[in-house]
Tab-separated table of C-alpha atoms and ligand atoms in Angstrom:
chain	number	residue	atom	x	y	z
A	1	MET	CA	19.156	13.442	24.789
A	2	THR	CA	15.612	11.482	25.272
A	3	GLN	CA	13.611	13.348	23.109
A	4	ARG	CA	13.397	10.841	20.180
A	5	PRO	CA	13.567	13.058	16.065
A	6	ILE	CA	10.103	13.265	14.619
A	7	TYR	CA	9.283	10.869	12.266
A	8	LEU	CA	8.969	12.249	8.756
A	9	ASP	CA	9.806	9.451	7.276
A	10	CYS	CA	6.910	8.218	6.034
A	11	HIS	CA	7.660	7.446	2.046
A	12	ALA	CA	10.560	5.028	4.041
A	13	THR	CA	7.873	3.019	6.137
A	14	THR	CA	4.456	3.959	8.886
A	15	PRO	CA	3.853	2.494	12.192
A	16	VAL	CA	1.292	-0.422	12.024
A	17	ASP	CA	-1.796	1.490	13.188
A	18	PRO	CA	-3.221	0.592	16.890
A	19	ARG	CA	-6.377	-0.346	15.630
A	20	VAL	CA	-4.282	-2.697	12.876
A	21	LEU	CA	-2.301	-3.919	15.895
A	22	GLU	CA	-5.381	-4.871	17.877
A	23	ALA	CA	-7.230	-6.951	14.555
A	24	MET	CA	-3.946	-8.873	13.963
A	25	ILE	CA	-2.872	-10.289	17.726
A	26	PRO	CA	-5.358	-13.030	17.427
A	27	PHE	CA	-4.197	-14.939	14.853
A	28	PHE	CA	-1.050	-15.270	16.254
A	29	THR	CA	-1.835	-16.818	19.456
A	30	HIS	CA	-5.319	-18.272	19.883
A	31	GLN	CA	-6.525	-18.541	15.990
A	32	PHE	CA	-2.928	-20.319	14.802
A	33	GLY	CA	-4.217	-22.285	12.144
A	34	ASN	CA	-2.957	-22.641	8.559
A	35	ALA	CA	-5.328	-21.378	6.705
A	36	ALA	CA	-4.640	-24.445	3.377
A	37	SER	CA	-5.034	-26.934	6.840
A	38	ASN	CA	-9.355	-28.029	5.406
A	39	SER	CA	-9.634	-30.907	8.072
A	40	HIS	CA	-10.138	-28.924	10.939
A	41	ILE	CA	-11.609	-26.025	13.074
A	42	TYR	CA	-7.494	-24.131	13.422
A	43	GLY	CA	-7.607	-24.267	9.467
A	44	TRP	CA	-10.836	-23.798	8.779
A	45	GLU	CA	-10.621	-19.601	11.067
A	46	ALA	CA	-7.382	-19.414	9.310
A	47	GLU	CA	-8.861	-19.818	6.028
A	48	THR	CA	-12.172	-17.457	6.820
A	49	ALA	CA	-10.340	-14.762	8.167
A	50	VAL	CA	-7.635	-14.771	4.454
A	51	LYS	CA	-10.795	-15.339	2.544
A	52	GLN	CA	-12.189	-11.623	4.762
A	53	ALA	CA	-8.600	-9.764	3.930
A	54	ARG	CA	-8.993	-10.652	-0.217
A	55	ASP	CA	-12.246	-9.580	-0.358
A	56	GLY	CA	-11.520	-6.317	0.946
A	57	LEU	CA	-8.328	-6.050	-0.739
A	58	ALA	CA	-9.955	-6.957	-3.466
A	59	ALA	CA	-12.719	-4.636	-3.566
A	60	ALA	CA	-10.020	-1.857	-2.650
A	61	ILE	CA	-9.048	-1.959	-6.234
A	62	ASN	CA	-12.233	-2.784	-7.346
A	63	ALA	CA	-10.857	-6.623	-8.247
A	64	SER	CA	-12.407	-9.953	-7.544
A	65	PRO	CA	-10.410	-11.558	-4.415
A	66	GLU	CA	-9.246	-14.101	-6.641
A	67	GLU	CA	-7.166	-11.897	-8.486
A	68	ILE	CA	-5.162	-11.284	-5.449
A	69	ILE	CA	-1.850	-13.002	-4.796
A	70	PHE	CA	-0.851	-12.932	-1.482
A	71	THR	CA	3.460	-12.039	-2.009
A	72	SER	CA	6.199	-10.643	0.948
A	73	GLY	CA	6.300	-6.780	0.371
A	74	ALA	CA	5.856	-4.805	-3.097
A	75	THR	CA	9.117	-6.140	-4.060
A	76	GLU	CA	8.611	-9.979	-4.001
A	77	ALA	CA	5.284	-8.549	-6.309
A	78	ASN	CA	6.850	-6.414	-8.493
A	79	ASN	CA	10.054	-9.174	-9.096
A	80	LEU	CA	6.950	-11.588	-9.765
A	81	ALA	CA	5.176	-9.654	-12.149
A	82	ILE	CA	7.895	-8.527	-14.398
A	83	LYS	CA	9.476	-11.976	-14.646
A	84	GLY	CA	6.821	-13.703	-14.475
A	85	VAL	CA	5.066	-11.642	-17.134
A	86	ALA	CA	8.496	-12.238	-19.585
A	87	GLU	CA	8.962	-15.925	-18.541
A	88	ALA	CA	4.897	-16.694	-19.868
A	89	TYR	CA	5.041	-14.487	-22.944
A	90	LEU	CA	8.428	-14.528	-24.375
A	91	GLU	CA	7.523	-16.628	-27.475
A	92	ARG	CA	5.462	-13.256	-28.346
A	93	GLY	CA	8.140	-10.560	-27.622
A	94	ARG	CA	11.148	-9.046	-25.240
A	95	HIS	CA	10.342	-5.721	-25.177
A	96	ILE	CA	9.666	-3.902	-21.386
A	97	ILE	CA	9.197	-0.635	-20.820
A	98	THR	CA	9.983	1.192	-17.915
A	99	VAL	CA	10.167	4.702	-16.064
A	100	GLN	CA	14.189	6.339	-15.226
A	101	THR	CA	12.491	6.696	-12.259
A	102	GLU	CA	10.873	3.525	-10.847
A	103	HIS	CA	11.695	2.041	-6.799
A	104	ASN	CA	14.985	-0.692	-7.710
A	105	ALA	CA	12.278	-3.313	-7.003
A	106	VAL	CA	10.946	-2.727	-10.985
A	107	LEU	CA	14.370	-1.430	-12.109
A	108	ASP	CA	16.849	-4.368	-10.713
A	109	PRO	CA	14.032	-7.075	-12.336
A	110	CYS	CA	14.174	-4.966	-15.862
A	111	THR	CA	17.974	-5.226	-15.517
A	112	TYR	CA	18.127	-8.769	-14.494
A	113	LEU	CA	15.888	-9.062	-17.661
A	114	ALA	CA	18.123	-7.447	-20.288
A	115	SER	CA	20.869	-9.421	-19.334
A	116	LEU	CA	19.368	-13.036	-20.135
A	117	GLY	CA	18.383	-10.911	-23.848
A	118	PHE	CA	15.281	-9.079	-22.942
A	119	GLU	CA	14.921	-5.511	-23.887
A	120	VAL	CA	14.819	-2.766	-21.466
A	121	THR	CA	13.506	0.660	-22.833
A	122	VAL	CA	14.134	2.963	-19.819
A	123	LEU	CA	11.362	6.438	-20.148
A	124	PRO	CA	12.854	9.406	-18.947
A	125	VAL	CA	10.022	12.053	-16.848
A	126	GLN	CA	9.467	15.073	-17.571
A	127	PRO	CA	10.938	18.135	-15.419
A	128	ASN	CA	7.905	17.842	-13.479
A	129	GLY	CA	8.681	13.811	-12.674
A	130	LEU	CA	5.411	13.102	-15.005
A	131	ILE	CA	6.017	10.665	-18.287
A	132	ASP	CA	5.297	11.836	-21.657
A	133	LEU	CA	2.105	9.775	-23.024
A	134	ASP	CA	3.181	10.440	-26.112
A	135	ALA	CA	7.015	9.561	-25.828
A	136	LEU	CA	5.281	6.077	-24.308
A	137	GLU	CA	2.942	5.804	-27.120
A	138	ALA	CA	5.867	6.309	-29.175
A	139	THR	CA	7.957	3.847	-27.264
A	140	LEU	CA	5.220	0.863	-27.847
A	141	ARG	CA	6.013	-2.441	-30.139
A	142	ASP	CA	4.743	-5.660	-31.467
A	143	ASP	CA	7.347	-7.007	-29.596
A	144	THR	CA	6.844	-4.970	-25.983
A	145	ILE	CA	4.902	-7.371	-23.454
A	146	LEU	CA	4.852	-5.567	-20.676
A	147	VAL	CA	4.633	-1.538	-19.764
A	148	SER	CA	5.228	-0.801	-16.383
A	149	VAL	CA	4.861	2.412	-14.683
A	150	MET	CA	4.360	3.191	-10.865
A	151	ALA	CA	1.323	4.931	-9.239
A	152	ALA	CA	3.028	7.482	-6.304
A	153	ASN	CA	6.796	7.753	-6.599
A	154	ASN	CA	8.497	7.006	-3.147
A	155	GLU	CA	10.818	10.361	-3.931
A	156	ILE	CA	9.106	13.025	-5.285
A	157	GLY	CA	5.097	11.322	-4.612
A	158	VAL	CA	4.160	12.579	-8.250
A	159	LEU	CA	1.264	10.363	-9.229
A	160	GLN	CA	1.783	9.186	-13.076
A	161	PRO	CA	-1.607	9.105	-15.282
A	162	LEU	CA	-2.518	5.826	-14.595
A	163	ALA	CA	-6.050	5.541	-16.169
A	164	GLU	CA	-3.938	7.142	-19.473
A	165	ILE	CA	-0.984	4.803	-19.966
A	166	GLY	CA	-3.599	1.959	-19.330
A	167	GLN	CA	-5.581	3.061	-22.482
A	168	ARG	CA	-2.960	3.202	-24.425
A	169	CYS	CA	-1.576	-0.097	-24.039
A	170	ARG	CA	-4.738	-1.695	-24.187
A	171	ASP	CA	-5.179	0.042	-27.177
A	172	ARG	CA	-2.201	-1.907	-28.347
A	173	GLY	CA	-2.384	-5.165	-26.647
A	174	VAL	CA	0.340	-4.268	-24.037
A	175	LEU	CA	0.290	-5.984	-20.468
A	176	PHE	CA	0.381	-2.858	-17.514
A	177	HIS	CA	1.843	-3.532	-14.527
A	178	SER	CA	1.639	-0.439	-11.519
A	179	ASP	CA	4.282	-0.391	-8.572
A	180	ALA	CA	1.515	1.131	-5.833
A	181	ALA	CA	3.212	0.702	-2.471
A	182	GLN	CA	2.880	4.113	-2.142
A	183	ALA	CA	-0.498	5.053	-3.090
A	184	ILE	CA	-2.711	2.096	-1.716
A	185	GLY	CA	-4.896	3.741	1.135
A	186	LYS	CA	-3.985	7.271	0.222
A	187	VAL	CA	-5.089	7.519	-3.395
A	188	PRO	CA	-8.226	6.165	-4.622
A	189	LEU	CA	-7.250	2.934	-7.160
A	190	ASP	CA	-9.342	0.958	-8.934
A	191	VAL	CA	-7.758	-1.421	-11.797
A	192	GLN	CA	-10.696	-0.804	-14.252
A	193	ALA	CA	-11.059	2.156	-14.586
A	194	MET	CA	-7.211	2.642	-14.925
A	195	GLN	CA	-6.912	-0.938	-17.068
A	196	VAL	CA	-4.278	-1.912	-15.011
A	197	ASP	CA	-3.278	-5.331	-15.341
A	198	LEU	CA	-1.103	-6.156	-13.164
A	199	MET	CA	-0.254	-4.101	-9.516
A	200	SER	CA	1.758	-4.056	-6.900
A	201	LEU	CA	0.961	-3.101	-3.376
A	202	THR	CA	2.285	-3.225	-0.205
A	203	ALA	CA	0.992	-2.454	3.459
A	204	HIS	CA	4.175	-0.950	5.714
A	205	LYS	CA	3.561	1.960	4.186
A	206	VAL	CA	0.023	2.477	5.185
A	207	TYR	CA	0.462	2.216	8.582
A	208	GLY	CA	0.377	-2.749	8.486
A	209	PRO	CA	2.209	-4.834	9.288
A	210	LYS	CA	5.365	-5.061	7.443
A	211	GLY	CA	6.453	-8.289	4.891
A	212	ILE	CA	3.130	-8.434	3.531
A	213	GLY	CA	1.978	-7.283	0.565
A	214	ALA	CA	0.168	-8.071	-3.033
A	215	LEU	CA	0.240	-8.828	-6.363
A	216	TYR	CA	-3.216	-8.417	-8.733
A	217	VAL	CA	-3.196	-9.789	-11.033
A	218	ARG	CA	-6.139	-9.540	-13.927
A	219	ARG	CA	-8.335	-12.758	-14.709
A	220	ARG	CA	-10.051	-11.562	-17.423
A	221	ASN	CA	-9.783	-9.194	-20.539
A	222	PRO	CA	-7.519	-10.264	-20.776
A	223	ARG	CA	-6.408	-13.311	-18.532
A	224	VAL	CA	-2.859	-12.370	-17.610
A	225	ALA	CA	-0.699	-15.925	-17.828
A	226	LEU	CA	2.292	-15.599	-15.367
A	227	ALA	CA	5.198	-18.122	-14.800
A	228	PRO	CA	5.692	-18.425	-10.636
A	229	GLN	CA	8.698	-17.162	-9.178
A	230	GLN	CA	8.420	-19.693	-6.099
A	231	HIS	CA	7.587	-23.448	-6.368
A	232	GLY	CA	5.951	-25.317	-4.020
A	233	GLY	CA	2.507	-26.028	-2.533
A	234	GLY	CA	0.939	-24.753	-4.956
A	235	HIS	CA	-0.639	-22.023	-2.757
A	236	GLU	CA	-2.423	-18.476	-4.262
A	237	ARG	CA	-3.129	-20.249	-6.714
A	238	GLY	CA	0.035	-21.597	-7.824
A	239	MET	CA	1.681	-18.561	-8.467
A	240	ARG	CA	3.260	-17.770	-4.944
A	241	SER	CA	3.847	-21.357	-2.740
A	242	GLY	CA	4.300	-20.514	0.718
A	243	THR	CA	1.759	-20.984	3.516
A	244	LEU	CA	-0.126	-17.680	4.013
A	245	TYR	CA	1.102	-15.252	7.051
A	246	THR	CA	-2.511	-14.920	8.451
A	247	PRO	CA	-1.910	-12.140	11.213
A	248	GLN	CA	0.061	-10.367	8.032
A	249	ILE	CA	-2.872	-10.587	5.877
A	250	VAL	CA	-5.768	-9.751	8.194
A	251	GLY	CA	-3.205	-6.484	9.664
A	252	PHE	CA	-2.554	-5.448	5.610
A	253	ALA	CA	-6.332	-5.531	5.016
A	254	LYS	CA	-7.181	-3.750	7.816
A	255	ALA	CA	-4.597	-1.298	6.876
A	256	VAL	CA	-6.658	-0.830	3.920
A	257	GLU	CA	-9.372	-0.467	4.754
A	258	LEU	CA	-8.510	2.531	7.236
A	259	GLY	CA	-6.656	3.804	4.382
A	260	LEU	CA	-9.946	3.971	2.368
A	261	ALA	CA	-12.624	4.920	4.994
A	262	GLU	CA	-9.961	7.975	6.034
A	263	MET	CA	-9.200	8.725	2.979
A	264	ALA	CA	-10.275	12.337	2.070
A	265	ALA	CA	-9.796	13.683	5.159
A	266	GLU	CA	-6.822	12.957	6.007
A	267	THR	CA	-6.237	13.731	2.624
A	268	ALA	CA	-7.301	17.438	3.490
A	269	ARG	CA	-5.312	16.888	6.766
A	270	LEU	CA	-1.778	16.368	5.173
A	271	LYS	CA	-2.180	18.148	2.350
A	272	GLY	CA	-2.071	21.368	4.954
A	273	LEU	CA	0.499	20.965	7.153
A	274	ARG	CA	2.358	19.594	3.687
A	275	ASP	CA	1.400	22.875	2.305
A	276	TYR	CA	1.859	24.994	5.437
A	277	LEU	CA	5.590	23.651	5.644
A	278	TRP	CA	6.340	24.478	2.191
A	279	ALA	CA	4.747	28.068	2.855
A	280	ARG	CA	6.946	28.300	5.986
A	281	LEU	CA	10.503	26.931	4.142
A	282	GLN	CA	9.756	29.553	1.049
A	283	VAL	CA	11.298	32.257	3.581
A	284	CYS	CA	14.719	31.022	2.803
A	285	ASP	CA	15.965	31.682	-1.374
A	286	GLY	CA	16.714	29.062	-3.169
A	287	ILE	CA	14.450	25.744	-2.388
A	288	VAL	CA	13.574	23.941	-5.657
A	289	LEU	CA	9.810	21.841	-5.117
A	290	ASN	CA	11.070	18.332	-7.215
A	291	GLY	CA	7.902	16.920	-8.331
A	292	HIS	CA	4.829	18.140	-9.910
A	293	SER	CA	3.236	21.108	-7.759
A	294	SER	CA	-0.751	19.212	-7.173
A	295	GLN	CA	-0.250	16.022	-8.875
A	296	ARG	CA	1.190	14.702	-5.330
A	297	LEU	CA	1.259	12.188	-2.471
A	298	PRO	CA	-0.599	14.776	0.236
A	299	GLY	CA	1.870	13.913	2.678
A	300	ASN	CA	5.191	14.633	0.009
A	301	LEU	CA	7.085	17.319	0.064
A	302	ASN	CA	10.199	17.266	-1.593
A	303	LEU	CA	12.932	19.706	-1.812
A	304	SER	CA	16.366	20.717	-2.711
A	305	ILE	CA	18.022	23.296	-0.929
A	306	GLU	CA	20.591	25.529	-2.948
A	307	ALA	CA	23.912	26.530	-1.668
A	308	VAL	CA	23.889	24.169	1.040
A	309	ASP	CA	26.099	21.356	1.636
A	310	GLY	CA	23.679	18.508	1.921
A	311	GLN	CA	25.870	16.426	4.276
A	312	ALA	CA	26.260	18.758	6.598
A	313	LEU	CA	22.255	20.045	6.239
A	314	LEU	CA	21.379	16.426	6.963
A	315	LEU	CA	23.609	15.958	9.464
A	316	GLY	CA	22.321	18.974	11.191
A	317	LEU	CA	18.314	18.104	11.335
A	318	ARG	CA	19.421	14.921	12.761
A	319	PRO	CA	18.697	15.383	16.339
A	320	LEU	CA	15.714	17.080	15.671
A	321	VAL	CA	13.849	15.595	12.694
A	322	ALA	CA	14.460	11.729	11.605
A	323	ILE	CA	14.070	12.432	7.045
A	324	SER	CA	15.800	10.887	4.200
A	325	SER	CA	17.738	12.860	1.717
A	326	GLY	CA	18.355	12.745	-2.023
A	327	SER	CA	21.148	9.867	-1.926
A	328	ALA	CA	20.799	6.307	-1.941
A	329	CYS	CA	23.123	5.328	0.504
A	330	SER	CA	23.846	2.303	-0.172
A	331	SER	CA	27.107	0.910	2.136
A	332	ALA	CA	29.737	2.594	1.964
A	333	SER	CA	28.634	4.757	-2.022
A	334	ARG	CA	26.528	8.167	-1.143
A	335	LYS	CA	25.364	7.910	-4.469
A	336	PRO	CA	22.752	10.285	-5.511
A	337	SER	CA	19.454	9.841	-6.024
A	338	HIS	CA	18.087	8.096	-9.737
A	339	VAL	CA	14.623	10.127	-9.045
A	340	LEU	CA	16.181	13.529	-8.569
A	341	LYS	CA	18.694	12.994	-11.368
A	342	ALA	CA	16.232	11.943	-13.651
A	343	LEU	CA	14.607	15.467	-12.763
A	344	GLY	CA	18.251	16.798	-14.284
A	345	HIS	CA	19.505	17.837	-10.608
A	346	SER	CA	23.314	17.964	-10.861
A	347	ASP	CA	25.041	15.806	-8.486
A	348	ASP	CA	25.560	18.448	-5.667
A	349	LEU	CA	21.267	19.741	-5.744
A	350	ALA	CA	20.154	15.575	-5.264
A	351	TYR	CA	22.794	15.569	-2.403
A	352	ALA	CA	20.951	18.832	-1.030
A	353	THR	CA	17.895	16.952	-0.742
A	354	LEU	CA	15.027	16.787	1.520
A	355	ARG	CA	12.386	14.125	1.808
A	356	PHE	CA	9.807	14.731	3.879
A	357	GLY	CA	6.975	12.095	4.563
A	358	LEU	CA	4.259	13.024	6.881
A	359	GLY	CA	1.766	10.669	7.749
A	360	ARG	CA	-1.606	9.564	9.913
A	361	PHE	CA	0.263	10.394	13.400
A	362	THR	CA	1.990	13.776	12.555
A	363	THR	CA	0.669	17.090	14.158
A	364	ALA	CA	0.381	20.502	13.587
A	365	ASP	CA	3.077	20.970	16.485
A	366	GLU	CA	5.557	18.492	15.454
A	367	ILE	CA	5.663	20.745	11.537
A	368	GLU	CA	5.413	24.261	13.315
A	369	GLN	CA	9.210	22.529	15.193
A	370	VAL	CA	10.161	21.022	11.619
A	371	ALA	CA	9.962	24.428	9.656
A	372	ASP	CA	11.663	26.516	12.563
A	373	GLY	CA	15.083	23.912	12.894
A	374	VAL	CA	15.304	23.689	9.245
A	375	ILE	CA	15.153	27.270	8.398
A	376	ALA	CA	17.346	28.312	10.942
A	377	THR	CA	19.776	25.172	9.906
A	378	ILE	CA	19.378	26.645	6.285
A	379	LYS	CA	20.201	29.910	7.627
A	380	ALA	CA	23.438	28.899	9.807
A	381	LEU	CA	24.770	27.133	7.045
A	382	ARG	CA	24.696	29.407	4.041
A	383	SER	CA	25.824	32.353	6.855
A	384	ALA	CA	29.144	29.466	8.212
A	385	GLN	CA	30.065	29.212	4.097
A	386	VAL	CA	29.966	32.851	3.540
A	387	VAL	CA	32.202	33.535	6.336
A	388	ALA	CA	34.530	30.613	5.780
B	401	PLP	C1	8.780	0.534	-0.451
B	401	PLP	C2	8.398	0.320	-1.541
B	401	PLP	C3	8.720	-0.700	-2.238
B	401	PLP	C4	9.454	-2.040	-1.932
B	401	PLP	O1	8.292	-2.533	-1.318
B	401	PLP	P1	8.176	-3.123	1.064
B	401	PLP	O2	7.391	-4.290	0.396
B	401	PLP	O3	9.495	-2.827	1.658
B	401	PLP	O4	9.021	-4.702	-0.358
B	401	PLP	C5	8.802	-1.042	-3.630
B	401	PLP	N1	8.082	0.005	-4.394
B	401	PLP	C6	7.829	1.372	-4.084
B	401	PLP	C7	7.351	2.637	-4.847
B	401	PLP	C8	8.329	0.954	-2.777
B	401	PLP	O5	7.997	2.718	-2.138
C-alpha cells in the first residue's frame, strides 16, 4: 500500500499552498531579522514584511492595521479575546454569552472564567445549527460584557448571522467576539458591516502555515480594552509580547490574499463538488445532512448515517479517505461530538457521522472515488448487519 488516502479533512488543517511557501522562504534564511530591531537593515526588512502582511490582513476584514494582533493561532486569539475582555471589564459586569456549538478554544476559556466567578450563558442552537436571534436578545443583560459566536462551524460548516448578532450586541453596548478560524479567506468578512469588536483568525485552515493567527481588536466605536495574557517585551501594542514570527506572518497574509482573490471561483467549484458528492450519496437511505443546507461553508458536507456502526464505517473508509467522524477522540475516551449533540442527535447517530472537508486541492476524480467507496462501505455494513 503505497497509495495514501484521499485527504478530505480540510477543517482540521490544510496543506501550505506552494505560492505561500515561496513567499515565506526568504524570511527563514536571507531576511531573518527581528522586526523589533530598529538599528539595521535586517530588522527593517522584517519590519517592512510584517507591516505589509498586517496591512493586507487588516484590509481583508475591513479593519485598520493597528487593530491586528498577531498570535500563535485561533486558540490563542480566542483565549486572549475572552479572558482579556473578562479581565478588563470585570468592574462593568461578569456575564458572558456563547453557544453550545463553539470550538473548545472558546468553550474552555469560558468554563475557566466560570470557575473564577463569571457567569456564562451557553445558548442552544436550532436543529439547523443556527442560533436563534431572539433567544440571544433575551439573554443579553445589563451586566453582559461579551458575546462570542463563531463565524463558521468547524464540524457542520454552518455560517452564523454575524451582522444580525453584531447589531443586537451594539444596540445593547455589549462587545461581540467571533471565532472566524474556518471563515477567513473562504467567506466574506467585514468587521464594520458585521459590527464585530474582536475576531480570531488562523492561517492553517486556509493553506497557510500552522502556528500563526491573529486577533482583530477594535480601536474605535468602541475602543476595546484588553488585558494581555502574555507579558514581556510589549510587542503588538502590549497585548501580546513575543518576537514576531516573520515567515509565518508573511505566509499567513499571502494565504489570505490568495483566498480572497480566488474566493468567487473556488466557492463555485467547491459547492459543485460538495453538492455532487451529496447527490450521489443519497442513493443510500437514511442519511441525514447536519447543519443548514445552504448557509454553510462551500467545502463542508456533514452527514449522519443511520443504521450503521460509526466505528466500523470509519475503519472501512480509512484506506480510501482521510476524514473525520462525529466523535472527539480525546485520549482513550470516545465522546460524541458536542456539536452533533447540540443538534439533538443520539450518541449512536453522532458516532455514525462523517465530516467531509473539501479544499483547494480536491479534484472531481477524488470525489468520484470517495462517493463510490462510501456507498459501497455503507451497503456492505448494512447487509452484514442484516445477516448477523
Ligand atoms: C481550528 C480552529 C481553532 C483553533 O485554531 P488554531 O489556530 O489551530 O489554534 C479554533 N476555532 C475553530 C472554529 C477552528 O476551526
